Amino acid sequence: MKLIDAEVKGNLIRFYLGDDPLFHGDDWNDIPYQDNAGPVYEEYVKKTVDLAIPFDYLVVEPKCNESEWSKNDMKDGLVPMLVIVKEDEDDYGYITYFDAVSRIGSHRIYMNTEFKKEDFKDYILIN
């Protein structure tokens, strides 16, 4: 199954998985997505997987003042929907999306790619 959306709460991630290539949600063509787009429509969700990220990592979404993307941009693979980075002492609990994407060793998670448990072996799969 493919990653078709995600929801983040701190260092917890809920992945929404599905297999219909036509998956979408409300206002997925609007920019910026964080002010407009809804979650993937429930009818496309076949399974959810929750992932716990260790305390010394940051989960970064492309929703900030620098965001010029829609959910469709993420679906098309133009930008990662999430980035997981090990926190440096200079981050102070925050890192910009652009810095997270460009940091060596960052884990870039793209929508519309196959979900493989082995890709997340450094984290804790809850279900």
GROMACS .gro file of C-alpha atoms in nm:
model
  127
    1MET     CA    1   0.000   0.000   0.000
    2LYS     CA    2   0.104   0.358  -0.058
    3LEU     CA    3   0.136   0.656   0.176
    4ILE     CA    4  -0.162   0.873   0.087
    5ASP     CA    5  -0.157   1.122   0.375
    6ALA     CA    6  -0.023   1.181   0.725
    7GLU     CA    7  -0.116   1.358   1.045
    8VAL     CA    8   0.140   1.476   1.299
    9LYS     CA    9   0.103   1.536   1.673
   10GLY     CA   10   0.443   1.628   1.816
   11ASN     CA   11   0.666   1.329   1.751
   12LEU     CA   12   0.380   1.095   1.666
   13ILE     CA   13   0.280   1.036   1.306
   14ARG     CA   14  -0.030   0.866   1.175
   15PHE     CA   15   0.015   0.746   0.819
   16TYR     CA   16  -0.287   0.685   0.601
   17LEU     CA   17  -0.235   0.402   0.353
   18GLY     CA   18  -0.431   0.311   0.044
   19ASP     CA   19  -0.402   0.164  -0.302
   20ASP     CA   20  -0.634   0.375  -0.519
   21PRO     CA   21  -0.417   0.600  -0.743
   22LEU     CA   22  -0.698   0.857  -0.761
   23PHE     CA   23  -0.689   0.938  -0.387
   24HIS     CA   24  -0.750   1.300  -0.293
   25GLY     CA   25  -0.913   1.527  -0.037
   26ASP     CA   26  -1.096   1.856  -0.013
   27ASP     CA   27  -0.911   2.156  -0.161
   28TRP     CA   28  -0.593   1.961  -0.235
   29ASN     CA   29  -0.520   2.201  -0.519
   30ASP     CA   30  -0.518   2.511  -0.292
   31ILE     CA   31  -0.204   2.691  -0.175
   32PRO     CA   32  -0.095   2.702   0.102
   33TYR     CA   33  -0.225   2.358   0.186
   34GLN     CA   34  -0.219   2.409   0.563
   35ASP     CA   35  -0.481   2.684   0.539
   36ASN     CA   36  -0.708   2.508   0.294
   37ALA     CA   37  -0.665   2.136   0.236
   38GLY     CA   38  -0.846   1.871   0.433
   39PRO     CA   39  -0.727   1.517   0.503
   40VAL     CA   40  -0.748   1.244   0.242
   41TYR     CA   41  -1.107   1.128   0.196
   42GLU     CA   42  -1.183   0.836   0.425
   43GLU     CA   43  -1.304   0.616   0.139
   44TYR     CA   44  -0.943   0.589   0.013
   45VAL     CA   45  -0.795   0.484   0.349
   46LYS     CA   46  -0.739   0.109   0.377
   47LYS     CA   47  -0.516   0.116   0.684
   48THR     CA   48  -0.351   0.351   0.932
   49VAL     CA   49  -0.008   0.308   1.086
   50ASP     CA   50   0.111   0.505   1.388
   51LEU     CA   51   0.479   0.581   1.428
   52ALA     CA   52   0.657   0.716   1.738
   53ILE     CA   53   0.970   0.917   1.673
   54PRO     CA   54   1.242   0.929   1.941
   55PHE     CA   55   1.260   1.240   2.159
   56ASP     CA   56   1.585   1.370   2.007
   57TYR     CA   57   1.440   1.389   1.655
   58LEU     CA   58   1.217   1.653   1.498
   59VAL     CA   59   0.922   1.590   1.266
   60VAL     CA   60   0.896   1.874   1.016
   61GLU     CA   61   0.601   1.947   0.789
   62PRO     CA   62   0.604   2.187   0.493
   63LYS     CA   63   0.354   2.413   0.667
   64CYS     CA   64   0.515   2.741   0.753
   65ASN     CA   65   0.543   3.090   0.608
   66GLU     CA   66   0.768   2.952   0.336
   67SER     CA   67   0.506   2.705   0.214
   68GLU     CA   68   0.392   2.756  -0.141
   69TRP     CA   69   0.266   2.403  -0.191
   70SER     CA   70  -0.060   2.219  -0.222
   71LYS     CA   71  -0.137   1.864  -0.116
   72ASN     CA   72  -0.142   1.783  -0.489
   73ASP     CA   73   0.221   1.901  -0.507
   74MET     CA   74   0.303   1.649  -0.234
   75LYS     CA   75   0.102   1.379  -0.410
   76ASP     CA   76   0.298   1.450  -0.728
   77GLY     CA   77   0.628   1.412  -0.541
   78LEU     CA   78   0.742   1.775  -0.576
   79VAL     CA   79   0.812   1.804  -0.201
   80PRO     CA   80   0.826   1.558   0.088
   81MET     CA   81   0.512   1.559   0.301
   82LEU     CA   82   0.728   1.507   0.613
   83VAL     CA   83   1.093   1.518   0.709
   84ILE     CA   84   1.243   1.353   1.017
   85VAL     CA   85   1.577   1.493   1.136
   86LYS     CA   86   1.802   1.433   1.434
   87GLU     CA   87   1.798   1.749   1.642
   88ASP     CA   88   2.125   1.942   1.665
   89GLU     CA   89   2.203   2.146   1.976
   90ASP     CA   90   2.165   2.463   1.768
   91ASP     CA   91   1.809   2.373   1.658
   92TYR     CA   92   1.652   2.449   1.999
   93GLY     CA   93   1.354   2.228   1.914
   94TYR     CA   94   1.286   2.394   1.579
   95ILE     CA   95   1.420   2.369   1.227
   96THR     CA   96   1.279   2.517   0.908
   97TYR     CA   97   1.141   2.286   0.644
   98PHE     CA   98   1.407   2.390   0.391
   99ASP     CA   99   1.686   2.321   0.642
  100ALA     CA  100   1.533   1.986   0.735
  101VAL     CA  101   1.504   1.877   0.370
  102SER     CA  102   1.863   1.975   0.295
  103ARG     CA  103   2.020   1.832   0.612
  104ILE     CA  104   2.243   1.533   0.550
  105GLY     CA  105   2.085   1.221   0.698
  106SER     CA  106   1.732   1.358   0.702
  107HIS     CA  107   1.453   1.108   0.637
  108ARG     CA  108   1.233   1.255   0.364
  109ILE     CA  109   0.889   1.094   0.344
  110TYR     CA  110   0.703   1.130   0.017
  111MET     CA  111   0.333   1.088  -0.040
  112ASN     CA  112   0.228   0.833  -0.303
  113THR     CA  113   0.522   0.600  -0.234
  114GLU     CA  114   0.509   0.241  -0.110
  115PHE     CA  115   0.496   0.204   0.266
  116LYS     CA  116   0.766  -0.040   0.375
  117LYS     CA  117   0.815  -0.115   0.743
  118GLU     CA  118   1.190  -0.154   0.693
  119ASP     CA  119   1.211   0.213   0.587
  120PHE     CA  120   1.104   0.304   0.941
  121LYS     CA  121   1.318   0.056   1.138
  122ASP     CA  122   1.484   0.338   1.336
  123TYR     CA  123   1.149   0.442   1.481
  124ILE     CA  124   0.874   0.266   1.677
  125LEU     CA  125   0.577   0.132   1.482
  126ILE     CA  126   0.280   0.131   1.718
  127ASN     CA  127   0.046  -0.073   1.500
   0.00000   0.00000   0.00000
